[in-house]
PDB file of C-alpha atoms (C1' of nucleotides) in Angstrom:
ATOM      1  CA  UNK A   1       0.024   0.057  -0.102  1.00 67.00           C
ATOM      2  CA  UNK A   2       2.279   2.912   1.261  1.00 76.00           C
ATOM      3  CA  UNK A   3       4.640   3.581   4.046  1.00 84.00           C
ATOM      4  CA  UNK A   4       5.800   6.652   5.967  1.00 81.00           C
ATOM      5  CA  UNK A   5       8.740   7.149   8.383  1.00 80.00           C
ATOM      6  CA  UNK A   6       7.917   9.084  11.581  1.00 72.00           C
ATOM      7  CA  UNK A   7      11.069   9.840  13.430  1.00 66.00           C
ATOM      8  CA  UNK A   8      12.380   6.309  14.277  1.00 65.00           C
ATOM      9  CA  UNK A   9       9.469   4.282  13.479  1.00 75.00           C
ATOM     10  CA  UNK A  10       7.573   3.509  10.257  1.00 89.00           C
ATOM     11  CA  UNK A  11       3.931   3.064   9.317  1.00 94.00           C
ATOM     12  CA  UNK A  12       3.248   0.399   6.765  1.00 93.00           C
ATOM     13  CA  UNK A  13      -0.267  -0.385   5.505  1.00 94.00           C
ATOM     14  CA  UNK A  14      -1.761  -3.340   3.887  1.00 93.00           C
ATOM     15  CA  UNK A  15      -5.147  -4.773   3.379  1.00 90.00           C
ATOM     16  CA  UNK A  16      -5.579  -7.222   6.038  1.00 92.00           C
ATOM     17  CA  UNK A  17      -7.120  -4.733   8.589  1.00 96.00           C
ATOM     18  CA  UNK A  18      -8.908  -1.386   8.408  1.00 97.00           C
ATOM     19  CA  UNK A  19      -6.623   1.415   7.622  1.00 98.00           C
ATOM     20  CA  UNK A  20      -7.478   3.586  10.573  1.00 98.00           C
ATOM     21  CA  UNK A  21      -6.733   0.605  12.861  1.00 98.00           C
ATOM     22  CA  UNK A  22      -3.365   0.033  11.466  1.00 98.00           C
ATOM     23  CA  UNK A  23      -2.307   3.658  11.727  1.00 98.00           C
ATOM     24  CA  UNK A  24      -3.599   3.674  15.434  1.00 98.00           C
ATOM     25  CA  UNK A  25      -1.978   0.433  16.308  1.00 97.00           C
ATOM     26  CA  UNK A  26       1.396   1.084  14.660  1.00 97.00           C
ATOM     27  CA  UNK A  27       1.613   4.507  16.527  1.00 97.00           C
ATOM     28  CA  UNK A  28       0.368   3.192  19.701  1.00 97.00           C
ATOM     29  CA  UNK A  29       2.813   0.411  19.794  1.00 97.00           C
ATOM     30  CA  UNK A  30       5.624   2.768  18.661  1.00 96.00           C
ATOM     31  CA  UNK A  31       4.930   4.855  21.727  1.00 96.00           C
ATOM     32  CA  UNK A  32       5.015   1.962  24.015  1.00 96.00           C
ATOM     33  CA  UNK A  33       8.046   0.737  22.884  1.00 94.00           C
ATOM     34  CA  UNK A  34       9.567   4.199  23.645  1.00 94.00           C
ATOM     35  CA  UNK A  35      10.499   4.962  20.100  1.00 93.00           C
ATOM     36  CA  UNK A  36       8.733   8.201  19.915  1.00 94.00           C
ATOM     37  CA  UNK A  37       9.921  11.132  21.909  1.00 94.00           C
ATOM     38  CA  UNK A  38       7.315  12.292  24.546  1.00 96.00           C
ATOM     39  CA  UNK A  39       5.691  15.545  23.785  1.00 96.00           C
ATOM     40  CA  UNK A  40       6.940  15.695  20.067  1.00 96.00           C
ATOM     41  CA  UNK A  41       4.682  16.364  17.314  1.00 96.00           C
ATOM     42  CA  UNK A  42       3.564  13.882  14.878  1.00 96.00           C
ATOM     43  CA  UNK A  43       2.598  14.553  11.263  1.00 97.00           C
ATOM     44  CA  UNK A  44      -0.624  16.680  10.547  1.00 97.00           C
ATOM     45  CA  UNK A  45      -3.672  14.695   9.490  1.00 97.00           C
ATOM     46  CA  UNK A  46      -3.173  16.069   5.890  1.00 97.00           C
ATOM     47  CA  UNK A  47       0.313  15.208   5.668  1.00 96.00           C
ATOM     48  CA  UNK A  48       0.265  11.799   6.891  1.00 97.00           C
ATOM     49  CA  UNK A  49      -2.756  11.141   4.611  1.00 97.00           C
ATOM     50  CA  UNK A  50      -0.945  12.346   1.839  1.00 96.00           C
ATOM     51  CA  UNK A  51       2.199  10.175   2.372  1.00 95.00           C
ATOM     52  CA  UNK A  52       0.268   7.103   3.208  1.00 96.00           C
ATOM     53  CA  UNK A  53      -2.076   7.828   0.136  1.00 96.00           C
ATOM     54  CA  UNK A  54      -5.128   7.411   2.147  1.00 97.00           C
ATOM     55  CA  UNK A  55      -8.020   9.933   3.126  1.00 98.00           C
ATOM     56  CA  UNK A  56      -7.512  12.386   5.904  1.00 98.00           C
ATOM     57  CA  UNK A  57     -10.577  11.164   7.604  1.00 98.00           C
ATOM     58  CA  UNK A  58      -8.881   7.922   7.904  1.00 98.00           C
ATOM     59  CA  UNK A  59      -6.008   9.363   9.684  1.00 98.00           C
ATOM     60  CA  UNK A  60      -8.314  11.681  11.747  1.00 98.00           C
ATOM     61  CA  UNK A  61     -10.088   8.549  13.118  1.00 98.00           C
ATOM     62  CA  UNK A  62      -6.911   7.034  14.357  1.00 98.00           C
ATOM     63  CA  UNK A  63      -5.707  10.368  15.919  1.00 98.00           C
ATOM     64  CA  UNK A  64      -8.992  10.828  17.481  1.00 97.00           C
ATOM     65  CA  UNK A  65      -8.754   7.506  19.096  1.00 97.00           C
ATOM     66  CA  UNK A  66      -5.170   8.148  20.323  1.00 98.00           C
ATOM     67  CA  UNK A  67      -6.470  11.159  22.049  1.00 97.00           C
ATOM     68  CA  UNK A  68      -9.225   9.314  23.674  1.00 96.00           C
ATOM     69  CA  UNK A  69      -6.527   7.006  25.110  1.00 96.00           C
ATOM     70  CA  UNK A  70      -4.498  10.127  26.182  1.00 97.00           C
ATOM     71  CA  UNK A  71      -1.716   8.936  24.283  1.00 98.00           C
ATOM     72  CA  UNK A  72      -1.842  12.135  21.945  1.00 97.00           C
ATOM     73  CA  UNK A  73      -3.106  15.676  22.540  1.00 97.00           C
ATOM     74  CA  UNK A  74      -4.294  17.782  19.744  1.00 95.00           C
ATOM     75  CA  UNK A  75      -4.222  21.428  19.666  1.00 93.00           C
ATOM     76  CA  UNK A  76      -6.362  23.363  17.076  1.00 90.00           C
ATOM     77  CA  UNK A  77      -4.490  25.141  14.767  1.00 93.00           C
ATOM     78  CA  UNK A  78      -1.116  23.776  16.127  1.00 96.00           C
ATOM     79  CA  UNK A  79      -1.014  19.990  15.568  1.00 97.00           C
ATOM     80  CA  UNK A  80      -0.946  16.760  17.334  1.00 97.00           C
ATOM     81  CA  UNK A  81       1.369  15.953  19.885  1.00 98.00           C
ATOM     82  CA  UNK A  82       2.582  12.847  21.845  1.00 97.00           C
ATOM     83  CA  UNK A  83       1.686  12.882  25.739  1.00 97.00           C
ATOM     84  CA  UNK A  84       4.337  13.861  27.854  1.00 97.00           C
ATOM     85  CA  UNK A  85       2.944  11.454  30.640  1.00 97.00           C
ATOM     86  CA  UNK A  86       5.654   8.572  31.071  1.00 97.00           C
ATOM     87  CA  UNK A  87       2.802   7.104  33.231  1.00 97.00           C
ATOM     88  CA  UNK A  88       0.193   6.940  30.553  1.00 97.00           C
ATOM     89  CA  UNK A  89       2.851   5.069  28.229  1.00 97.00           C
ATOM     90  CA  UNK A  90       3.511   2.503  30.843  1.00 97.00           C
ATOM     91  CA  UNK A  91      -0.161   2.208  31.477  1.00 97.00           C
ATOM     92  CA  UNK A  92      -1.018   1.770  27.667  1.00 96.00           C
ATOM     93  CA  UNK A  93       1.988  -0.652  27.351  1.00 97.00           C
ATOM     94  CA  UNK A  94       0.634  -2.926  30.334  1.00 97.00           C
ATOM     95  CA  UNK A  95      -2.828  -2.845  28.867  1.00 97.00           C
ATOM     96  CA  UNK A  96      -1.777  -3.868  25.272  1.00 97.00           C
ATOM     97  CA  UNK A  97       0.272  -6.711  26.849  1.00 98.00           C
ATOM     98  CA  UNK A  98      -2.422  -7.741  29.073  1.00 97.00           C
ATOM     99  CA  UNK A  99      -4.903  -7.830  25.994  1.00 97.00           C
ATOM    100  CA  UNK A 100      -2.549  -9.965  24.140  1.00 98.00           C
ATOM    101  CA  UNK A 101      -2.074 -12.376  27.108  1.00 98.00           C
ATOM    102  CA  UNK A 102      -5.573 -12.859  27.532  1.00 98.00           C
ATOM    103  CA  UNK A 103      -6.153 -13.718  23.937  1.00 97.00           C
ATOM    104  CA  UNK A 104      -3.491 -16.314  24.018  1.00 98.00           C
ATOM    105  CA  UNK A 105      -4.754 -17.727  27.182  1.00 98.00           C
ATOM    106  CA  UNK A 106      -8.238 -18.022  25.893  1.00 97.00           C
ATOM    107  CA  UNK A 107      -6.983 -19.713  22.818  1.00 97.00           C
ATOM    108  CA  UNK A 108      -5.186 -22.149  24.874  1.00 98.00           C
ATOM    109  CA  UNK A 109      -8.162 -22.879  26.893  1.00 97.00           C
ATOM    110  CA  UNK A 110     -10.383 -23.292  23.793  1.00 96.00           C
ATOM    111  CA  UNK A 111      -7.785 -25.902  22.790  1.00 97.00           C
ATOM    112  CA  UNK A 112      -8.233 -27.551  26.004  1.00 96.00           C
ATOM    113  CA  UNK A 113      -4.448 -26.832  26.968  1.00 97.00           C
ATOM    114  CA  UNK A 114      -3.146 -26.014  30.413  1.00 97.00           C
ATOM    115  CA  UNK A 115      -0.898 -23.568  31.653  1.00 98.00           C
ATOM    116  CA  UNK A 116       2.274 -25.901  31.377  1.00 98.00           C
ATOM    117  CA  UNK A 117       1.590 -26.731  27.919  1.00 98.00           C
ATOM    118  CA  UNK A 118       1.349 -23.044  26.992  1.00 98.00           C
ATOM    119  CA  UNK A 119       4.681 -22.449  28.889  1.00 98.00           C
ATOM    120  CA  UNK A 120       6.333 -25.257  27.157  1.00 98.00           C
ATOM    121  CA  UNK A 121       5.315 -23.656  23.689  1.00 98.00           C
ATOM    122  CA  UNK A 122       6.613 -20.270  24.695  1.00 98.00           C
ATOM    123  CA  UNK A 123       9.988 -21.677  25.682  1.00 98.00           C
ATOM    124  CA  UNK A 124      10.371 -23.568  22.621  1.00 98.00           C
ATOM    125  CA  UNK A 125       9.187 -20.878  20.129  1.00 98.00           C
ATOM    126  CA  UNK A 126      11.707 -19.098  17.964  1.00 96.00           C
ATOM    127  CA  UNK A 127      11.947 -15.615  19.255  1.00 96.00           C
ATOM    128  CA  UNK A 128      14.406 -13.557  17.183  1.00 83.00           C
TER     129      UNK A 128
ATOM    130  CA  UNK B   1     -28.109 -14.571  19.499  1.00 66.00           C
ATOM    131  CA  UNK B   2     -28.814 -18.239  19.855  1.00 76.00           C
ATOM    132  CA  UNK B   3     -27.134 -21.522  20.884  1.00 85.00           C
ATOM    133  CA  UNK B   4     -27.196 -25.083  20.304  1.00 82.00           C
ATOM    134  CA  UNK B   5     -25.891 -28.121  21.828  1.00 80.00           C
ATOM    135  CA  UNK B   6     -23.998 -30.680  19.882  1.00 72.00           C
ATOM    136  CA  UNK B   7     -23.189 -33.820  22.060  1.00 65.00           C
ATOM    137  CA  UNK B   8     -21.154 -32.467  24.695  1.00 65.00           C
ATOM    138  CA  UNK B   9     -20.416 -28.926  23.219  1.00 75.00           C
ATOM    139  CA  UNK B  10     -22.339 -26.056  22.735  1.00 88.00           C
ATOM    140  CA  UNK B  11     -22.384 -23.472  19.953  1.00 94.00           C
ATOM    141  CA  UNK B  12     -23.024 -19.904  20.946  1.00 93.00           C
ATOM    142  CA  UNK B  13     -23.216 -16.812  18.647  1.00 93.00           C
ATOM    143  CA  UNK B  14     -22.807 -13.190  19.118  1.00 92.00           C
ATOM    144  CA  UNK B  15     -21.982 -10.317  17.056  1.00 88.00           C
ATOM    145  CA  UNK B  16     -18.426  -9.789  17.436  1.00 91.00           C
ATOM    146  CA  UNK B  17     -17.361 -11.952  14.478  1.00 96.00           C
ATOM    147  CA  UNK B  18     -18.989 -13.282  11.115  1.00 97.00           C
ATOM    148  CA  UNK B  19     -21.276 -15.888  11.963  1.00 98.00           C
ATOM    149  CA  UNK B  20     -19.810 -18.631   9.757  1.00 98.00           C
ATOM    150  CA  UNK B  21     -16.453 -18.052  11.410  1.00 98.00           C
ATOM    151  CA  UNK B  22     -17.963 -18.551  14.896  1.00 98.00           C
ATOM    152  CA  UNK B  23     -19.745 -21.839  13.863  1.00 98.00           C
ATOM    153  CA  UNK B  24     -16.362 -23.144  12.219  1.00 98.00           C
ATOM    154  CA  UNK B  25     -14.070 -22.069  15.193  1.00 97.00           C
ATOM    155  CA  UNK B  26     -16.425 -23.645  17.791  1.00 97.00           C
ATOM    156  CA  UNK B  27     -16.718 -26.987  16.128  1.00 97.00           C
ATOM    157  CA  UNK B  28     -13.086 -26.931  15.249  1.00 97.00           C
ATOM    158  CA  UNK B  29     -11.947 -26.316  18.785  1.00 97.00           C
ATOM    159  CA  UNK B  30     -14.518 -29.028  20.084  1.00 96.00           C
ATOM    160  CA  UNK B  31     -12.902 -31.443  17.839  1.00 96.00           C
ATOM    161  CA  UNK B  32      -9.498 -30.365  19.022  1.00 96.00           C
ATOM    162  CA  UNK B  33     -10.462 -30.660  22.615  1.00 94.00           C
ATOM    163  CA  UNK B  34     -11.621 -34.240  21.865  1.00 94.00           C
ATOM    164  CA  UNK B  35     -15.269 -33.359  22.746  1.00 93.00           C
ATOM    165  CA  UNK B  36     -16.518 -34.906  19.795  1.00 94.00           C
ATOM    166  CA  UNK B  37     -16.703 -38.496  18.954  1.00 94.00           C
ATOM    167  CA  UNK B  38     -14.643 -39.278  15.695  1.00 96.00           C
ATOM    168  CA  UNK B  39     -16.772 -40.454  12.962  1.00 96.00           C
ATOM    169  CA  UNK B  40     -20.039 -39.102  14.583  1.00 96.00           C
ATOM    170  CA  UNK B  41     -22.590 -37.283  12.422  1.00 96.00           C
ATOM    171  CA  UNK B  42     -22.886 -33.351  13.271  1.00 96.00           C
ATOM    172  CA  UNK B  43     -26.397 -31.650  12.661  1.00 97.00           C
ATOM    173  CA  UNK B  44     -27.548 -31.291   9.072  1.00 97.00           C
ATOM    174  CA  UNK B  45     -27.244 -27.705   7.463  1.00 97.00           C
ATOM    175  CA  UNK B  46     -30.622 -27.051   7.802  1.00 97.00           C
ATOM    176  CA  UNK B  47     -31.033 -28.264  11.317  1.00 96.00           C
ATOM    177  CA  UNK B  48     -28.113 -26.249  12.621  1.00 97.00           C
ATOM    178  CA  UNK B  49     -29.323 -23.252  10.826  1.00 97.00           C
ATOM    179  CA  UNK B  50     -32.880 -23.684  12.291  1.00 96.00           C
ATOM    180  CA  UNK B  51     -31.480 -24.021  15.916  1.00 95.00           C
ATOM    181  CA  UNK B  52     -29.138 -21.183  15.560  1.00 96.00           C
ATOM    182  CA  UNK B  53     -31.659 -18.963  13.841  1.00 96.00           C
ATOM    183  CA  UNK B  54     -29.312 -18.110  10.838  1.00 97.00           C
ATOM    184  CA  UNK B  55     -29.198 -18.979   7.248  1.00 98.00           C
ATOM    185  CA  UNK B  56     -28.401 -22.467   5.909  1.00 98.00           C
ATOM    186  CA  UNK B  57     -25.986 -20.825   3.544  1.00 98.00           C
ATOM    187  CA  UNK B  58     -23.958 -19.581   6.376  1.00 98.00           C
ATOM    188  CA  UNK B  59     -23.739 -22.916   8.156  1.00 98.00           C
ATOM    189  CA  UNK B  60     -22.802 -24.462   4.950  1.00 98.00           C
ATOM    190  CA  UNK B  61     -19.946 -22.180   4.635  1.00 98.00           C
ATOM    191  CA  UNK B  62     -18.673 -23.177   7.920  1.00 98.00           C
ATOM    192  CA  UNK B  63     -19.086 -26.824   6.996  1.00 98.00           C
ATOM    193  CA  UNK B  64     -17.283 -26.443   3.745  1.00 97.00           C
ATOM    194  CA  UNK B  65     -14.297 -24.991   5.442  1.00 97.00           C
ATOM    195  CA  UNK B  66     -14.199 -27.892   7.979  1.00 98.00           C
ATOM    196  CA  UNK B  67     -14.120 -30.332   5.139  1.00 97.00           C
ATOM    197  CA  UNK B  68     -11.353 -28.360   3.300  1.00 96.00           C
ATOM    198  CA  UNK B  69      -9.344 -28.893   6.546  1.00 96.00           C
ATOM    199  CA  UNK B  70     -10.245 -32.666   6.318  1.00 97.00           C
ATOM    200  CA  UNK B  71     -12.014 -32.249   9.836  1.00 98.00           C
ATOM    201  CA  UNK B  72     -15.079 -33.322   8.401  1.00 97.00           C
ATOM    202  CA  UNK B  73     -16.322 -35.471   5.500  1.00 97.00           C
ATOM    203  CA  UNK B  74     -19.757 -34.655   3.771  1.00 96.00           C
ATOM    204  CA  UNK B  75     -21.801 -37.443   2.152  1.00 94.00           C
ATOM    205  CA  UNK B  76     -24.378 -36.284  -0.180  1.00 92.00           C
ATOM    206  CA  UNK B  77     -27.709 -37.330   0.968  1.00 94.00           C
ATOM    207  CA  UNK B  78     -26.525 -38.649   4.335  1.00 96.00           C
ATOM    208  CA  UNK B  79     -25.018 -35.626   6.295  1.00 97.00           C
ATOM    209  CA  UNK B  80     -21.810 -34.379   7.689  1.00 98.00           C
ATOM    210  CA  UNK B  81     -19.343 -36.497   9.653  1.00 98.00           C
ATOM    211  CA  UNK B  82     -16.219 -35.904  11.767  1.00 97.00           C
ATOM    212  CA  UNK B  83     -13.225 -37.260  10.514  1.00 98.00           C
ATOM    213  CA  UNK B  84     -12.230 -40.559  12.147  1.00 97.00           C
ATOM    214  CA  UNK B  85      -8.476 -39.820  11.838  1.00 97.00           C
ATOM    215  CA  UNK B  86      -6.860 -39.060  15.144  1.00 97.00           C
ATOM    216  CA  UNK B  87      -3.792 -37.934  13.302  1.00 97.00           C
ATOM    217  CA  UNK B  88      -5.872 -35.056  11.602  1.00 97.00           C
ATOM    218  CA  UNK B  89      -7.190 -33.834  15.016  1.00 97.00           C
ATOM    219  CA  UNK B  90      -3.676 -33.613  16.467  1.00 97.00           C
ATOM    220  CA  UNK B  91      -2.750 -31.887  13.421  1.00 97.00           C
ATOM    221  CA  UNK B  92      -5.245 -29.227  13.747  1.00 96.00           C
ATOM    222  CA  UNK B  93      -4.882 -28.962  17.263  1.00 97.00           C
ATOM    223  CA  UNK B  94      -1.047 -28.176  16.764  1.00 97.00           C
ATOM    224  CA  UNK B  95      -1.747 -25.753  14.010  1.00 97.00           C
ATOM    225  CA  UNK B  96      -4.239 -23.958  15.953  1.00 97.00           C
ATOM    226  CA  UNK B  97      -1.981 -23.743  18.988  1.00 98.00           C
ATOM    227  CA  UNK B  98       0.821 -22.581  16.864  1.00 97.00           C
ATOM    228  CA  UNK B  99      -1.268 -19.785  15.291  1.00 97.00           C
ATOM    229  CA  UNK B 100      -2.344 -18.474  18.636  1.00 98.00           C
ATOM    230  CA  UNK B 101       1.373 -18.809  19.992  1.00 98.00           C
ATOM    231  CA  UNK B 102       2.539 -16.815  16.897  1.00 98.00           C
ATOM    232  CA  UNK B 103      -0.036 -14.018  17.584  1.00 97.00           C
ATOM    233  CA  UNK B 104       1.040 -13.723  21.086  1.00 98.00           C
ATOM    234  CA  UNK B 105       4.665 -13.615  20.319  1.00 98.00           C
ATOM    235  CA  UNK B 106       4.182 -11.005  17.535  1.00 97.00           C
ATOM    236  CA  UNK B 107       2.172  -8.858  20.101  1.00 97.00           C
ATOM    237  CA  UNK B 108       4.859  -9.061  22.563  1.00 98.00           C
ATOM    238  CA  UNK B 109       7.505  -8.051  20.026  1.00 97.00           C
ATOM    239  CA  UNK B 110       5.366  -5.210  18.839  1.00 96.00           C
ATOM    240  CA  UNK B 111       5.621  -3.945  22.513  1.00 97.00           C
ATOM    241  CA  UNK B 112       9.260  -4.492  22.640  1.00 96.00           C
ATOM    242  CA  UNK B 113       9.082  -7.222  25.134  1.00 97.00           C
ATOM    243  CA  UNK B 114      11.467 -10.217  25.386  1.00 97.00           C
ATOM    244  CA  UNK B 115      10.880 -13.953  26.039  1.00 98.00           C
ATOM    245  CA  UNK B 116      11.294 -13.668  29.673  1.00 98.00           C
ATOM    246  CA  UNK B 117       8.880 -10.750  30.098  1.00 98.00           C
ATOM    247  CA  UNK B 118       6.193 -12.773  28.106  1.00 98.00           C
ATOM    248  CA  UNK B 119       7.067 -15.957  30.218  1.00 98.00           C
ATOM    249  CA  UNK B 120       6.546 -13.960  33.506  1.00 98.00           C
ATOM    250  CA  UNK B 121       3.287 -12.433  32.330  1.00 98.00           C
ATOM    251  CA  UNK B 122       2.092 -16.170  31.750  1.00 98.00           C
ATOM    252  CA  UNK B 123       3.209 -17.448  34.958  1.00 98.00           C
ATOM    253  CA  UNK B 124       1.362 -14.628  36.885  1.00 98.00           C
ATOM    254  CA  UNK B 125      -1.959 -14.875  34.864  1.00 98.00           C
ATOM    255  CA  UNK B 126      -5.014 -16.216  36.280  1.00 96.00           C
ATOM    256  CA  UNK B 127      -5.655 -19.445  34.681  1.00 96.00           C
ATOM    257  CA  UNK B 128      -8.765 -21.213  35.797  1.00 83.00           C
TER     258      UNK B 128
ATOM    259  C1'  DT C   1     -41.904 -46.064  -6.246  1.00 96.82           C
ATOM    260  C1'  DT C   2     -42.300 -42.460  -3.204  1.00 96.82           C
ATOM    261  C1'  DA C   3     -41.436 -39.130   0.484  1.00 96.82           C
ATOM    262  C1'  DA C   4     -38.419 -36.981   3.391  1.00 96.82           C
ATOM    263  C1'  DG C   5     -34.184 -35.750   4.581  1.00 96.82           C
ATOM    264  C1'  DT C   6     -29.646 -34.820   3.324  1.00 96.82           C
ATOM    265  C1'  DG C   7     -25.560 -31.699   0.719  1.00 96.82           C
ATOM    266  C1'  DT C   8     -24.901 -28.269  -3.079  1.00 96.82           C
ATOM    267  C1'  DA C   9     -25.553 -24.424  -6.314  1.00 96.82           C
ATOM    268  C1'  DT C  10     -27.513 -20.180  -7.989  1.00 96.82           C
ATOM    269  C1'  DT C  11     -29.277 -15.610  -8.077  1.00 96.82           C
ATOM    270  C1'  DA C  12     -30.913 -11.645  -6.068  1.00 96.82           C
ATOM    271  C1'  DT C  13     -31.093  -8.609  -2.275  1.00 96.82           C
ATOM    272  C1'  DA C  14     -29.986  -6.308   2.016  1.00 96.82           C
ATOM    273  C1'  DT C  15     -26.881  -4.571   5.538  1.00 96.82           C
ATOM    274  C1'  DC C  16     -23.080  -2.714   7.637  1.00 96.82           C
ATOM    275  C1'  DA C  17     -18.262  -1.095   8.372  1.00 96.82           C
ATOM    276  C1'  DC C  18     -14.899   0.918   5.948  1.00 96.82           C
ATOM    277  C1'  DT C  19     -13.169   4.451   2.697  1.00 96.82           C
ATOM    278  C1'  DT C  20     -13.078   8.114  -0.276  1.00 96.82           C
ATOM    279  C1'  DA C  21     -14.411  12.765  -1.777  1.00 96.82           C
ATOM    280  C1'  DA C  22     -15.664  17.549  -1.560  1.00 96.82           C
ATOM    281  C1'  DT C  23     -16.146  21.234   1.304  1.00 96.82           C
ATOM    282  C1'  DA C  24     -16.303  24.301   4.948  1.00 96.82           C
ATOM    283  C1'  DC C  25     -15.317  26.176   9.601  1.00 96.82           C
ATOM    284  C1'  DA C  26     -12.451  27.487  13.718  1.00 96.82           C
ATOM    285  C1'  DC C  27      -8.120  28.331  15.418  1.00 96.82           C
ATOM    286  C1'  DT C  28      -2.734  29.458  15.707  1.00 96.82           C
ATOM    287  C1'  DT C  29       1.410  31.057  13.865  1.00 96.82           C
ATOM    288  C1'  DA C  30       4.522  33.716  10.946  1.00 96.82           C
TER     289       DA C  30
ATOM    290  C1'  DT D   1      -3.275  38.319   5.911  1.00 96.82           C
ATOM    291  C1'  DA D   2      -2.026  33.713   4.399  1.00 96.82           C
ATOM    292  C1'  DA D   3      -0.720  29.225   5.287  1.00 96.82           C
ATOM    293  C1'  DG D   4      -1.033  25.136   8.041  1.00 96.82           C
ATOM    294  C1'  DT D   5      -3.502  23.043  11.753  1.00 96.82           C
ATOM    295  C1'  DG D   6      -7.770  20.010  13.720  1.00 96.82           C
ATOM    296  C1'  DT D   7     -12.699  19.426  13.146  1.00 96.82           C
ATOM    297  C1'  DA D   8     -17.285  18.573  11.081  1.00 96.82           C
ATOM    298  C1'  DT D   9     -20.590  17.437   7.457  1.00 96.82           C
ATOM    299  C1'  DT D  10     -22.671  15.332   3.618  1.00 96.82           C
ATOM    300  C1'  DA D  11     -22.653  12.126   0.001  1.00 96.82           C
ATOM    301  C1'  DA D  12     -21.315   8.214  -2.565  1.00 96.82           C
ATOM    302  C1'  DG D  13     -18.734   3.871  -3.270  1.00 96.82           C
ATOM    303  C1'  DT D  14     -16.837  -0.829  -1.979  1.00 96.82           C
ATOM    304  C1'  DG D  15     -16.634  -5.288  -0.260  1.00 96.82           C
ATOM    305  C1'  DA D  16     -17.653  -8.855   3.205  1.00 96.82           C
ATOM    306  C1'  DT D  17     -21.366 -10.800   5.307  1.00 96.82           C
ATOM    307  C1'  DA D  18     -25.947 -12.560   5.768  1.00 96.82           C
ATOM    308  C1'  DT D  19     -30.447 -13.412   4.168  1.00 96.82           C
ATOM    309  C1'  DA D  20     -34.030 -15.334   0.986  1.00 96.82           C
ATOM    310  C1'  DA D  21     -36.022 -18.272  -2.290  1.00 96.82           C
ATOM    311  C1'  DT D  22     -35.489 -21.943  -5.178  1.00 96.82           C
ATOM    312  C1'  DA D  23     -33.827 -25.895  -7.552  1.00 96.82           C
ATOM    313  C1'  DC D  24     -30.876 -30.098  -8.115  1.00 96.82           C
ATOM    314  C1'  DA D  25     -28.583 -34.444  -6.841  1.00 96.82           C
ATOM    315  C1'  DC D  26     -28.244 -38.105  -3.828  1.00 96.82           C
ATOM    316  C1'  DT D  27     -29.385 -41.442   0.152  1.00 96.82           C
ATOM    317  C1'  DT D  28     -32.554 -43.732   3.078  1.00 96.82           C
ATOM    318  C1'  DA D  29     -36.696 -45.809   4.671  1.00 96.82           C
ATOM    319  C1'  DA D  30     -41.462 -46.610   4.472  1.00 96.82           C
TER     320       DA D  30
END
DNA sequence: TTAAGTGTATTATATCACTTAATACACTTA
DNA sequence: TAAGTGTATTAAGTGATATAATACACTTAA
């Protein structure tokens, strides 16, 4: 589809999920990984839409959800800025990790597997 | 939405995912858990559609995918039957577990977490 | 032979989330 | 004042999903 580099992280889009969700996820994860400087400005709605070759409305939808999570702060006429709250970042990181964990545990249970089976899988999986 | 009991397992539908996918997943997982007798007959397309209050075409779509995975065998005029291959069941169980594991690992990496962090989460999570 | 119950196929329609497009307004900064 | 921001609105298009109605082929049992 298209890609765009923001500071040290890159946004890449495909057709597997809604575009606004991909933009949202990738920025959110980049913040969680600490790859975006707190308080820094991210591209304007129009600019990112242009680079990713998608509609400004789609970008805005992602930005608005970031703001709902308090990960971003938008200032009319100025732009959209990453939160300065280290606490918020840790919070969202924990939350995303917990969500992923719950999905995994549910899947294991659905397959009738116990904790130690899951642990064994995790030990044996190729990581890097 | 609706639910239906098949042998020892139950199908419940909601609005979070495509219906055919829920039917498919729930039967597939029940097989993987060993809750369905191998070689047994599952409800007819029309019967299950009636019980779940959904369209027969939707049920058929799920059944056809089960057949593609060789988890079921359909006999025209007779019905749809669970595979008798214990091997196929183990295969699909491994496959589903691997998929879930990969999703989890990807999520952890997206958050910049290493294997031991993931293991710690798994150790600490409430299981039952 | 017949009737009922199977899987399967086809065509049409409806719905909904997602996306795009075009435009306008409010605000900030240089 | 002009350019660049976020925001809002309305309209339209697209594709996956689901429903509806109908028909056909096959199997089984009465």
